[in-house]
Coordinates of C-alpha atoms in Angstrom, one line a residue:
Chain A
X1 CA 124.6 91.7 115.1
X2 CA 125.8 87.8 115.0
X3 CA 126.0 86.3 111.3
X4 CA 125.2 82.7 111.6
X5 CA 125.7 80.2 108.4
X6 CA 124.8 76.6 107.9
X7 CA 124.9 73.9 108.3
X8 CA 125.4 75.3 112.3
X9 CA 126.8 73.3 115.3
X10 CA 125.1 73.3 118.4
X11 CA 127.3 75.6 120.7
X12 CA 126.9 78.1 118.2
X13 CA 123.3 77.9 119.1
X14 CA 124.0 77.4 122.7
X15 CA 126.2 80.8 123.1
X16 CA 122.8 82.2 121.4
X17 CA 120.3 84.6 124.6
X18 CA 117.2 85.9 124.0
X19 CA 117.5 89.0 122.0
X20 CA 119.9 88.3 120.4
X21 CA 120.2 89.4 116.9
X22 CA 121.2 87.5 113.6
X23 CA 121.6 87.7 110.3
X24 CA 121.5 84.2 108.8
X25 CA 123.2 83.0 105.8
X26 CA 122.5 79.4 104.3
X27 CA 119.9 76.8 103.9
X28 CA 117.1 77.2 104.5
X29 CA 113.5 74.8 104.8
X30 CA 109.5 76.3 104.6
X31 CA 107.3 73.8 106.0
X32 CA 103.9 74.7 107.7
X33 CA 100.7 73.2 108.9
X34 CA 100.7 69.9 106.1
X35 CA 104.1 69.6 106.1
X36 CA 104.7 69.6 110.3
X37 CA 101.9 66.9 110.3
X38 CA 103.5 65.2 107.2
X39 CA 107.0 64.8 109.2
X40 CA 105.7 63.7 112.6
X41 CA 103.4 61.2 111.1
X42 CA 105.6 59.9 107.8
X43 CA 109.2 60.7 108.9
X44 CA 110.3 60.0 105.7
X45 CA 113.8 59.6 105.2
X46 CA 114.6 62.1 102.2
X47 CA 114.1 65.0 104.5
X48 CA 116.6 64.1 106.7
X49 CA 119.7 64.8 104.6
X50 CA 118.1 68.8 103.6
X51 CA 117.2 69.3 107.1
X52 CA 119.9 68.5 109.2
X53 CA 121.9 71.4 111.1
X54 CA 119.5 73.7 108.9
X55 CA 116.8 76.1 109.0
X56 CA 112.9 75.5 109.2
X57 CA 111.1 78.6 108.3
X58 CA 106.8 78.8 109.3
X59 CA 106.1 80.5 105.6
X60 CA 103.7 80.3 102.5
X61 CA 105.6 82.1 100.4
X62 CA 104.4 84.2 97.2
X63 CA 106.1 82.6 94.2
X64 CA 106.9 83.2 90.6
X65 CA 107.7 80.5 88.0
X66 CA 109.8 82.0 85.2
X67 CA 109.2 80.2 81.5
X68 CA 112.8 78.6 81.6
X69 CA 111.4 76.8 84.5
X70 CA 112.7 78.2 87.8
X71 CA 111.2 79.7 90.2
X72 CA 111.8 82.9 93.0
X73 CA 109.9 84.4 95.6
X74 CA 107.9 87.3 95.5
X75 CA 106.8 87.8 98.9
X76 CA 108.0 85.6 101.9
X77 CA 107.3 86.6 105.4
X78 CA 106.6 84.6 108.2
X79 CA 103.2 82.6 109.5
X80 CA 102.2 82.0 113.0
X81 CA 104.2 79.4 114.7
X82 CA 102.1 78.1 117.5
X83 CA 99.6 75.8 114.7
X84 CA 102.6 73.8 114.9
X85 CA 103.2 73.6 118.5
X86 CA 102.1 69.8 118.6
X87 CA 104.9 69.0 116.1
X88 CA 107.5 70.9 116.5
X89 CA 110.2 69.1 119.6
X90 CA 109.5 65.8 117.4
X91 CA 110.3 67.7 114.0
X92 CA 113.6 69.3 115.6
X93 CA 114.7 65.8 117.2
X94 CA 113.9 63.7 114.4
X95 CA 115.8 65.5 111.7
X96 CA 118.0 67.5 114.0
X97 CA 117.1 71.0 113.1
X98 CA 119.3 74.2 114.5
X99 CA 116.7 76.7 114.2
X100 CA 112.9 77.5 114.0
X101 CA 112.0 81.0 112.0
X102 CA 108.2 82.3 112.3
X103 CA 106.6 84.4 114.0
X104 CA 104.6 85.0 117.8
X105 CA 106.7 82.6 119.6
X106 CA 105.7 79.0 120.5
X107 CA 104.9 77.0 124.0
X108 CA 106.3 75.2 126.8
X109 CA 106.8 71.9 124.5
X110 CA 108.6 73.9 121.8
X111 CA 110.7 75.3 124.3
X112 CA 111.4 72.0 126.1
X113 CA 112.7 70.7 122.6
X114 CA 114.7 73.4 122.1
X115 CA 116.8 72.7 125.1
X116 CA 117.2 69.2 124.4
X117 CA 118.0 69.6 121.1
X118 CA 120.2 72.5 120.9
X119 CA 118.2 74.8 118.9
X120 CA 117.1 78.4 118.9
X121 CA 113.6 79.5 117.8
X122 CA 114.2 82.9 115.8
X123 CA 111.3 85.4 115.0
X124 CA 110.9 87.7 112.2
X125 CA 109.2 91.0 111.1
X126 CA 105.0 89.8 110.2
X127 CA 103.8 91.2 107.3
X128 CA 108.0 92.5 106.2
X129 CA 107.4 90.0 102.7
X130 CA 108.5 92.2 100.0
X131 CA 111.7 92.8 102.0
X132 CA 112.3 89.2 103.3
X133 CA 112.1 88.0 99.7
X134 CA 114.7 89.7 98.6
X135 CA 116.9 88.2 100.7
X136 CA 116.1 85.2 99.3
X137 CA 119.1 84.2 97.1
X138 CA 117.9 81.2 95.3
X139 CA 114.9 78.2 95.6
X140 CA 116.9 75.2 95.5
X141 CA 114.3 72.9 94.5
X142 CA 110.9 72.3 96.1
X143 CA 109.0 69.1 97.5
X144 CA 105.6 68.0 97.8
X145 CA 103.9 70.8 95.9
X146 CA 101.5 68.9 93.8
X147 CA 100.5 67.0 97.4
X148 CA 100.1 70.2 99.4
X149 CA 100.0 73.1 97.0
X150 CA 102.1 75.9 97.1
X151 CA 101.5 77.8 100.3
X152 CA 102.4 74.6 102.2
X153 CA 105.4 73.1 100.1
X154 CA 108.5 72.1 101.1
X155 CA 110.9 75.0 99.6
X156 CA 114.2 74.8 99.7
X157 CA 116.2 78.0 100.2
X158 CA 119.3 79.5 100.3
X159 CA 118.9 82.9 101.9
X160 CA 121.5 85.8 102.8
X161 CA 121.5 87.9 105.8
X162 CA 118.3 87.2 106.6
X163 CA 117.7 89.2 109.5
X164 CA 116.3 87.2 112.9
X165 CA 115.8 88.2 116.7
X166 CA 116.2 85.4 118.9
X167 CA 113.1 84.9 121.2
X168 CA 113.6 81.3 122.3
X169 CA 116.5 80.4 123.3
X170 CA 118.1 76.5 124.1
X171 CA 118.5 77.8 127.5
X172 CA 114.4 77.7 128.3
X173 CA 114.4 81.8 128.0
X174 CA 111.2 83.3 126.0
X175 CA 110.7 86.7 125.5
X176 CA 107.1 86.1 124.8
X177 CA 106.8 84.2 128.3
X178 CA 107.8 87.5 129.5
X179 CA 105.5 90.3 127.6
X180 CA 102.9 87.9 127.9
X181 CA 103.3 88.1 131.8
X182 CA 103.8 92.1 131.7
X183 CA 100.7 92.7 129.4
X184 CA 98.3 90.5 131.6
X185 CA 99.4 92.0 134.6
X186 CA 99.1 95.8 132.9
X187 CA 95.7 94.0 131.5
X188 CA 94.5 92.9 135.2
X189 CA 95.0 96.8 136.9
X190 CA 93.1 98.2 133.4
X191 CA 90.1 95.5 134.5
X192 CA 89.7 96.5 138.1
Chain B
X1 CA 113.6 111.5 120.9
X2 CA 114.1 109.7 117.4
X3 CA 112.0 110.6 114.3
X4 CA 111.6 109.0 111.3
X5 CA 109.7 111.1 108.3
X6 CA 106.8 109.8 106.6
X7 CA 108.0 107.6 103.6
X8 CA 107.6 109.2 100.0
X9 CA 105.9 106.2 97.9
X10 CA 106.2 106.2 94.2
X11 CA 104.3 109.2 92.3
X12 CA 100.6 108.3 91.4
X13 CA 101.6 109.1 87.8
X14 CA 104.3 106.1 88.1
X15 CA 101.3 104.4 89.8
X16 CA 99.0 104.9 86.6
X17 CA 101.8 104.4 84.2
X18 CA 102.3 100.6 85.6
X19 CA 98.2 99.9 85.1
X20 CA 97.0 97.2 84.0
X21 CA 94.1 98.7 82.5
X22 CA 94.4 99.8 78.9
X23 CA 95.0 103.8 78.0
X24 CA 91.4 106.1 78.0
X25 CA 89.7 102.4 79.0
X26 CA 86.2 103.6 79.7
X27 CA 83.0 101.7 81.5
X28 CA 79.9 101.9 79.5
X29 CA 77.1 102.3 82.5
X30 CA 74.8 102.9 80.2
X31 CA 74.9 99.5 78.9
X32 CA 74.8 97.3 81.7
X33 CA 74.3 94.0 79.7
X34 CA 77.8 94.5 78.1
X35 CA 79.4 95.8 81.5
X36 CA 83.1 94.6 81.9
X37 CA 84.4 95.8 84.9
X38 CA 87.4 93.1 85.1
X39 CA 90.2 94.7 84.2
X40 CA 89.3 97.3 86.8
X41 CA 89.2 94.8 89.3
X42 CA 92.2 93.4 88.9
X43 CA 94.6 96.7 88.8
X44 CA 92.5 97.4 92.3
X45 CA 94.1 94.1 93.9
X46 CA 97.6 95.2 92.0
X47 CA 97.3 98.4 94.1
X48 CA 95.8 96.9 97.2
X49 CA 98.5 94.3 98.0
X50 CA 101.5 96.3 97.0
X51 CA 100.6 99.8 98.0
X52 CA 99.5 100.8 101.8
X53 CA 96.7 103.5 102.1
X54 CA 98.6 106.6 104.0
X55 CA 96.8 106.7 106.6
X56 CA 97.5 103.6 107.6
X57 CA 101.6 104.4 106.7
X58 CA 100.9 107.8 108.6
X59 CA 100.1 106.0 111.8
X60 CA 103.2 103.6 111.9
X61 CA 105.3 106.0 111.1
X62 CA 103.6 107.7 114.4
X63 CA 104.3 104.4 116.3
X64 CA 107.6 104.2 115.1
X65 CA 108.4 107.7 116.5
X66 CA 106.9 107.1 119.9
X67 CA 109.7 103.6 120.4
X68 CA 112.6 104.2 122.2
X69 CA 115.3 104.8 119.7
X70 CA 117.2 101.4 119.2
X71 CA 114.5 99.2 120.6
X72 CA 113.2 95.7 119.0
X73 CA 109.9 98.3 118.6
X74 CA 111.7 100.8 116.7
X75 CA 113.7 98.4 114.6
X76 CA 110.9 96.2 113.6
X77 CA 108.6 99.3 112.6
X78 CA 112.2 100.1 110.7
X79 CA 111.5 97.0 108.7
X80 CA 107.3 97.4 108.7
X81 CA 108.6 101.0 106.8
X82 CA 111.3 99.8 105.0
X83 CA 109.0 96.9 103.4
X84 CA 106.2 99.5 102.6
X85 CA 108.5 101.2 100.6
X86 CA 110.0 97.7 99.0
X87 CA 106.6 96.3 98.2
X88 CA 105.5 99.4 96.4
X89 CA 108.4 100.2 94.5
X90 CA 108.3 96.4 92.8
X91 CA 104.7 96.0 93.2
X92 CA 105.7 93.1 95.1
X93 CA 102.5 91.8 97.2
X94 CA 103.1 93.6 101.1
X95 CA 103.0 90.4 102.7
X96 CA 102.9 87.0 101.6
X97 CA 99.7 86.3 102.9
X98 CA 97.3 88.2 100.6
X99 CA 94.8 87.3 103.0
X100 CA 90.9 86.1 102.4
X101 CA 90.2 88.8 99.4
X102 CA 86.6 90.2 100.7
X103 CA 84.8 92.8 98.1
X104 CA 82.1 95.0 99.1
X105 CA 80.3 96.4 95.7
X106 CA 77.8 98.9 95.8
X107 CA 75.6 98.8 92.4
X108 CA 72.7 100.4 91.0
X109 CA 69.6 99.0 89.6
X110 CA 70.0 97.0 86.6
X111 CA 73.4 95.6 87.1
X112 CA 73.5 92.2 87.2
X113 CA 75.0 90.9 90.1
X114 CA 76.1 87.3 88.4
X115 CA 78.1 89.1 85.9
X116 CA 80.1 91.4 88.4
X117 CA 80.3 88.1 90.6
X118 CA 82.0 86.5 87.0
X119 CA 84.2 89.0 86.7
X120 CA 85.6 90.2 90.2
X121 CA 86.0 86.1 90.3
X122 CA 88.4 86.2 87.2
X123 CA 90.1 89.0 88.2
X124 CA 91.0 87.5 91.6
X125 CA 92.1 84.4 89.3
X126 CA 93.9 86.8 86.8
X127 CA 96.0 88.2 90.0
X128 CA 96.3 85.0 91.4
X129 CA 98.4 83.9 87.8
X130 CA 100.9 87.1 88.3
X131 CA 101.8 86.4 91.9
X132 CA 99.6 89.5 93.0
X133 CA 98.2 87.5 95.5
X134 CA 98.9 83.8 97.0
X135 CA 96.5 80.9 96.4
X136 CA 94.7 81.1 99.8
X137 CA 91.9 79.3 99.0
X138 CA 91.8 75.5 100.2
X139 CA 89.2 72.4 101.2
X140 CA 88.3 72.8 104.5
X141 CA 89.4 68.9 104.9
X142 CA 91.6 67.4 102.7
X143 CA 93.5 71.1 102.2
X144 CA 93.5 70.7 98.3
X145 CA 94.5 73.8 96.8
X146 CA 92.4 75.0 93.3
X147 CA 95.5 77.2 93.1
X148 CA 93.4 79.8 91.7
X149 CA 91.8 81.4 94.8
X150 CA 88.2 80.3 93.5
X151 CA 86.2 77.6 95.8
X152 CA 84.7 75.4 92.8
X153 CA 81.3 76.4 94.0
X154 CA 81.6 80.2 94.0
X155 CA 80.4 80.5 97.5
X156 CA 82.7 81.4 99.8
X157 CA 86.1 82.5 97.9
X158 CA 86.0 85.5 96.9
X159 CA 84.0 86.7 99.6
X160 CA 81.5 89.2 97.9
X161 CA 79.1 91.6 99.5
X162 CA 76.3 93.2 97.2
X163 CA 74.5 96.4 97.9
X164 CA 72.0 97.8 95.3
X165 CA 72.0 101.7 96.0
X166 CA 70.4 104.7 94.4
X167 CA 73.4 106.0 93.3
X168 CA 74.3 106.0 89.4
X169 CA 78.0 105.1 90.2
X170 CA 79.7 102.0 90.9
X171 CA 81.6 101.1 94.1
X172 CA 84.3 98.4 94.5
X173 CA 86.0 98.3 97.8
X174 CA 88.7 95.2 98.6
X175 CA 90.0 94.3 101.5
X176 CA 93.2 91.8 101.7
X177 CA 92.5 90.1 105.4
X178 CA 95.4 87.7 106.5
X179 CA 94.5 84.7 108.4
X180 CA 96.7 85.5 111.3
X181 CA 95.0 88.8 111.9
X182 CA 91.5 86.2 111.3
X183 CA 92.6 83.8 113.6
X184 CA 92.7 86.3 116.9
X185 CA 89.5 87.9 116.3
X186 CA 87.1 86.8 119.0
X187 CA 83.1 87.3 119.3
X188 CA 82.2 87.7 123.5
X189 CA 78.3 86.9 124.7
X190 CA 77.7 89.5 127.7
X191 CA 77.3 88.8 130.6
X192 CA 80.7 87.3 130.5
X193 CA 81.2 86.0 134.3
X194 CA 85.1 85.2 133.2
X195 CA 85.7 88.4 132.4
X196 CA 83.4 90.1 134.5
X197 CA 81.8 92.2 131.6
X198 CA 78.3 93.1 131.5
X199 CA 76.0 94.5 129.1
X200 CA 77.6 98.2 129.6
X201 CA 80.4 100.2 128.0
X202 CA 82.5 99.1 130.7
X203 CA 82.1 95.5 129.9
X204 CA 82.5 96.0 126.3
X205 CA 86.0 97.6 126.9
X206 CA 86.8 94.9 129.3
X207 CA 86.0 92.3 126.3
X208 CA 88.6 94.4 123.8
X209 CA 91.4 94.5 126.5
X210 CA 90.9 90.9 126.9
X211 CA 90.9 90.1 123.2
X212 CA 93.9 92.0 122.7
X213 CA 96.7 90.6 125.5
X214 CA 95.1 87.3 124.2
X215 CA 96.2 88.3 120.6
X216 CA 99.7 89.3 121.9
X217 CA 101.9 89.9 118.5
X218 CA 99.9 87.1 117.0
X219 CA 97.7 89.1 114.7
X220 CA 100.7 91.4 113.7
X221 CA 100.6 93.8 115.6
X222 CA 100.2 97.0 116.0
X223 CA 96.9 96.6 114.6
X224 CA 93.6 98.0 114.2
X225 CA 90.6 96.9 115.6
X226 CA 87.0 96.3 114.5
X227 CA 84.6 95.7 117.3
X228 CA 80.6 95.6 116.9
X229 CA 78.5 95.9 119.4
X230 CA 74.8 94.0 119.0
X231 CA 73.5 92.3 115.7
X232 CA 73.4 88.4 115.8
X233 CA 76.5 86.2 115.5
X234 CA 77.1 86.6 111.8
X235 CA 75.9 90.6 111.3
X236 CA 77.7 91.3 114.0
X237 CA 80.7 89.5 113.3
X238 CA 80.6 90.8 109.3
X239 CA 80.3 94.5 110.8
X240 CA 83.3 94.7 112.8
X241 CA 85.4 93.4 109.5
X242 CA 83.0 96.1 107.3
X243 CA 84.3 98.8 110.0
X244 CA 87.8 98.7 109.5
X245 CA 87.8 100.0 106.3
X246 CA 87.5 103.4 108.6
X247 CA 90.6 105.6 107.8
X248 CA 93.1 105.5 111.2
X249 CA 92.6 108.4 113.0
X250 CA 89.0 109.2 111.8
X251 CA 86.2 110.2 114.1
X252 CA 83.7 108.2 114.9
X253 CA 80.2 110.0 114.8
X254 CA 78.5 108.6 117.7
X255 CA 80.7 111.0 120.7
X256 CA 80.0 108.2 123.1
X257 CA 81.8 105.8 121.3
X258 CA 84.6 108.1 119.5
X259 CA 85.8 108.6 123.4
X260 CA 85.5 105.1 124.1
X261 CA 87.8 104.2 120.6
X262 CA 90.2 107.2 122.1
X263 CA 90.4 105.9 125.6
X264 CA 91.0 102.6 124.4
X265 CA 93.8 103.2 122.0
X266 CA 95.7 105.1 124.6
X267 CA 94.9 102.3 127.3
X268 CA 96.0 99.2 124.9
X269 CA 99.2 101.0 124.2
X270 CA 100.1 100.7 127.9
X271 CA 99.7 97.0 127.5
X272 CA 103.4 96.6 126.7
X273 CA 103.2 93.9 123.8
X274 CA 104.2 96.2 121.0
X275 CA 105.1 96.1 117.4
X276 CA 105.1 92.0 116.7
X277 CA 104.9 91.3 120.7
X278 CA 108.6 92.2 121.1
X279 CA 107.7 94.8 123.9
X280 CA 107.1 98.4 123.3
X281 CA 104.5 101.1 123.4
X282 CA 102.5 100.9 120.3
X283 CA 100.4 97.6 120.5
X284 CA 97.3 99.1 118.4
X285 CA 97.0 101.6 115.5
X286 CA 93.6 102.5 116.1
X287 CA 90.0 101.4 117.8
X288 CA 86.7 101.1 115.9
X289 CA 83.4 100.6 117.8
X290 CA 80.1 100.4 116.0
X291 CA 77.0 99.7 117.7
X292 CA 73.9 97.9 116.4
X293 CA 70.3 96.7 117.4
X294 CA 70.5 92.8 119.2
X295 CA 67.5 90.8 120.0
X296 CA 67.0 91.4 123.7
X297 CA 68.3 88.1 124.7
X298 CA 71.6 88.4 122.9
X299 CA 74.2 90.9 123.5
X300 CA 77.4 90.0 121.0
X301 CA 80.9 91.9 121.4
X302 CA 82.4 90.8 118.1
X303 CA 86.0 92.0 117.4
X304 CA 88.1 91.7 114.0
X305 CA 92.1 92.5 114.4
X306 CA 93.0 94.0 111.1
X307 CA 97.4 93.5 111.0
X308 CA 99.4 96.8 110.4
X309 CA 99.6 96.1 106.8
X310 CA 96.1 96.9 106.4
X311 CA 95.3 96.7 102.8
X312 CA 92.1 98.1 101.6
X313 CA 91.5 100.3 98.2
X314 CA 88.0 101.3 96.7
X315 CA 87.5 101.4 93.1
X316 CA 84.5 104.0 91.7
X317 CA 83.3 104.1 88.5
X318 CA 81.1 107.0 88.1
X319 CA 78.7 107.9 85.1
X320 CA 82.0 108.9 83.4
X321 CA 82.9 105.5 83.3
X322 CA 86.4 106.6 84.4
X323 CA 87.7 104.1 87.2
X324 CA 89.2 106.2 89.9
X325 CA 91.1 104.8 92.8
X326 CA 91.7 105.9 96.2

């Protein structure tokens, strides 16, 4: 198991292969469909600061706001990643993410901005949200929730051993290039 | 070969003792003007997002065991377990996404169907205000969130089937439906020339393999699938969701088609895309086939992928007025 904490440098995510796996400690950013649109299209400046060397996570998290005011998660696992395919090499260039947490992988474009950047896309358990809340430490603040609501926020999070498998690497490797492959192949002998 | 036991979830007595519904609270069926069936409502959607039904555990637990021991498939059904155990024990909602919240209710005469739609509606809103389930309800357009789960016109969030019956009881059922899981369902028209499916059991199994290595670990796998054979686009499509409120593992009556839902299973969980499309050998949970009547032109293959966390629960009220889960 590789612990990885941010803000991280990009040969740690260079020394990073597919399967790898990693428990990740730090900041971290949920942005979705809105937001992926929103920093394409706007680029505004404030995000750059809270995203670079950081985390994006693909999540609409379950929250709770508590009478003095703050908030926590309930319920945080990951959404699909490929809605965001169109976005996602300009996101990591422009604000110079590390890392991309969802889940069922992502495409060719993804993968080709992965490499250029230096960044890894990491998946995690679907559906796992009571246990991937708790490993959220704290919200740090959240942005644009009046704008986009809360499933589609900009939350800001500082999670602790959050537990990843690497399957996108910066080195174009994709373990969901490869079952994909395997299963239509296995798919191809069941259909003749 | 590597075993993991059957989780133990929290005693139903700890269950009952954490309801929201008041002590000896009682529906009068006798007076259906001054029917409140509300609170009901909401403690079934506190028990449907935090608590898995066990069949459902029963049959991960079964995919679990069948992983190589150390795998990505064995430690990600480790965390599917582990998270079952965490979401019940906080009543923390399963997953995030609490999905489209679909009701079936099943009435008899002299109900009024307004009312239950008033109430299931502010129950969903009432669970929506304790973090029970996410606001998942949004314009189609602009993507303006109520925040409450309710579409202002009361059309198409909640969805809400009605069935009057001649039964004296009433039946709530609930499913939680995640849009993942929604977004790799797939409706075929045979002949499919693409495929090479025709209008034969064969084809119909050639449509399901097909829908499923297109799914990969999209949907969340393993998952269960709902397939309906026949109907027109929309029955057919609303039958194969209906059908996968099937327990995992039950029989289907119609012996053509239980075979079919056996060989299937088996075949898909050669298909090597495993739990979350990491690789393994349990892609699916279960298969469910039902077959309708089509207009002679049309011949629809309509298949819903349920993710592993399938939540469903049904609530019945009978002439007791007791509300009894399960």
């Amino acid at each position: 198991m590789i612990k990885l904490t941010t803000p991280i440098s990009e040969s740690d995510i260079r020394a990073l292969k597919v399967g790898d796996e990693v428990l990740l400690t730090g900041r971290v950013v949920l942005s979705r469909d809105m937001g992926h649109k929103f920093m394409v299209e706007q680029k505004p400046e404030w995000l750059k600061p809270i995203l670079k060397e950081a985390v994006i996570y693909h999540c609409g998290p379950v929250v709770k706001k508590w009478e003095d005011g703050h908030w926590s998660f309930v319920s945080a696992g990951p959404t699909t990643s490929i809605r965001e395919e169109p976005y996602q090499s300009d996101v990591l260039e422009t604000y110079t993410v590390r890392g991309v947490i969802g889940k069922g992988g992502m495409g060719k474009k993804t993968s080709d901005g992965l490499k250029k950047v230096g960044a890894c896309y990491f998946h995690t358990t679907g559906g796992a949200g009571a246990l991937l809340a708790e490993r959220v430490k704290r919200v740090v603040d959240v942005k644009m929730l009046e704008e986009f609501g809360s499933p589609e926020a900009f939350w800001i999070i500082e999670v602790e051993d959050f537990p990843l498998v690497v399957t996108m690497d910066s080195h174009s490797g994709s373990l969901h290039e490869e079952v994909l492959q395997t299963s239509q192949e296995r798919a191809k002998a069941l259909m003749s | 070969m590597s075993s993991c036991p059957v989780p133990t979830l929290t005693p139903m007595e700890a269950v009952e003792a954490k309801s929201v519904l008041p002590r000896g609270w009682k529906a009068d069926l006798s007076n259906p003007l001054q029917l409140d069936l509300q609170p009901a409502v909401l403690e079934l959607l506190r028990r449907t997002t935090s608590r898995l039904p066990q069949d459902v555990i029963e049959s991960i637990v079964a995919g679990r065991n069948a992983e190589a021991e150390g795998s990505r498939g064995a430690n990600t059904m480790d965390t599917m377990i582990e998270n079952i155990v965490l979401a019940d024990e906080h009543v923390a909602p399963l997953c995030q996404d609490t999905g489209t919240v679909i009701f079936w209710v099943r009435h008899p005469f002299g109900v009024s169907q307004r009312k239950l739609k008033e109430q299931i509606r502010a129950a969903v809103a009432e669970a929506t205000g304790k973090s029970w389930l996410r606001p998942n309800c949004v314009a189609a357009l602009s993507g303006k969130n109520p925040g409450n789960n309710m579409d202002p016109f009361g059309e198409t969030h909640p969805v809400i089937h009605f069935e009057e019956w001649d039964q004296s009881g009433i039946e709530i059922t609930v499913m939680l439906k995640g849009g993942g899981c929604e977004n790799v369902g797939a409706q075929y028209r045979l002949p499919d020339a693409a495929i090479g499916a025709g209008r034969d059991l064969k084809g119909i199994r050639k449509c399901i393999i097909d829908a499923v290595v297109k799914a990969q670990g999209q949907g969340c796998s393993p998952g269960i699938l709902g397939v309906c054979v026949g109907g027109d686009r929309v029955v057919s499509y609303e039958r194969s969701k209906e059908i996968l409120l099937r327990k995992v593992g039950s029989t289907n009556p119609n012996a053509t088609l239980d075979a079919l839902e056996k060989q299937l299973t088996q075949e898909l969980n050669t298909l090597g895309i495993g739990p979350m499309g990491y690789g393994g050998k349990t892609t699916v949970l279960d298969v469910f086939i039902e077959e309708l009547w089509r207009h002679p032109a049309s011949f629809f293959v309509s298949i819903s992928y349920m993710c592993w966390s399938s939540r469903r629960m049904t609530l019945s009220i009978g002439t007791n007025g007791n509300a009894e889960y399960r």
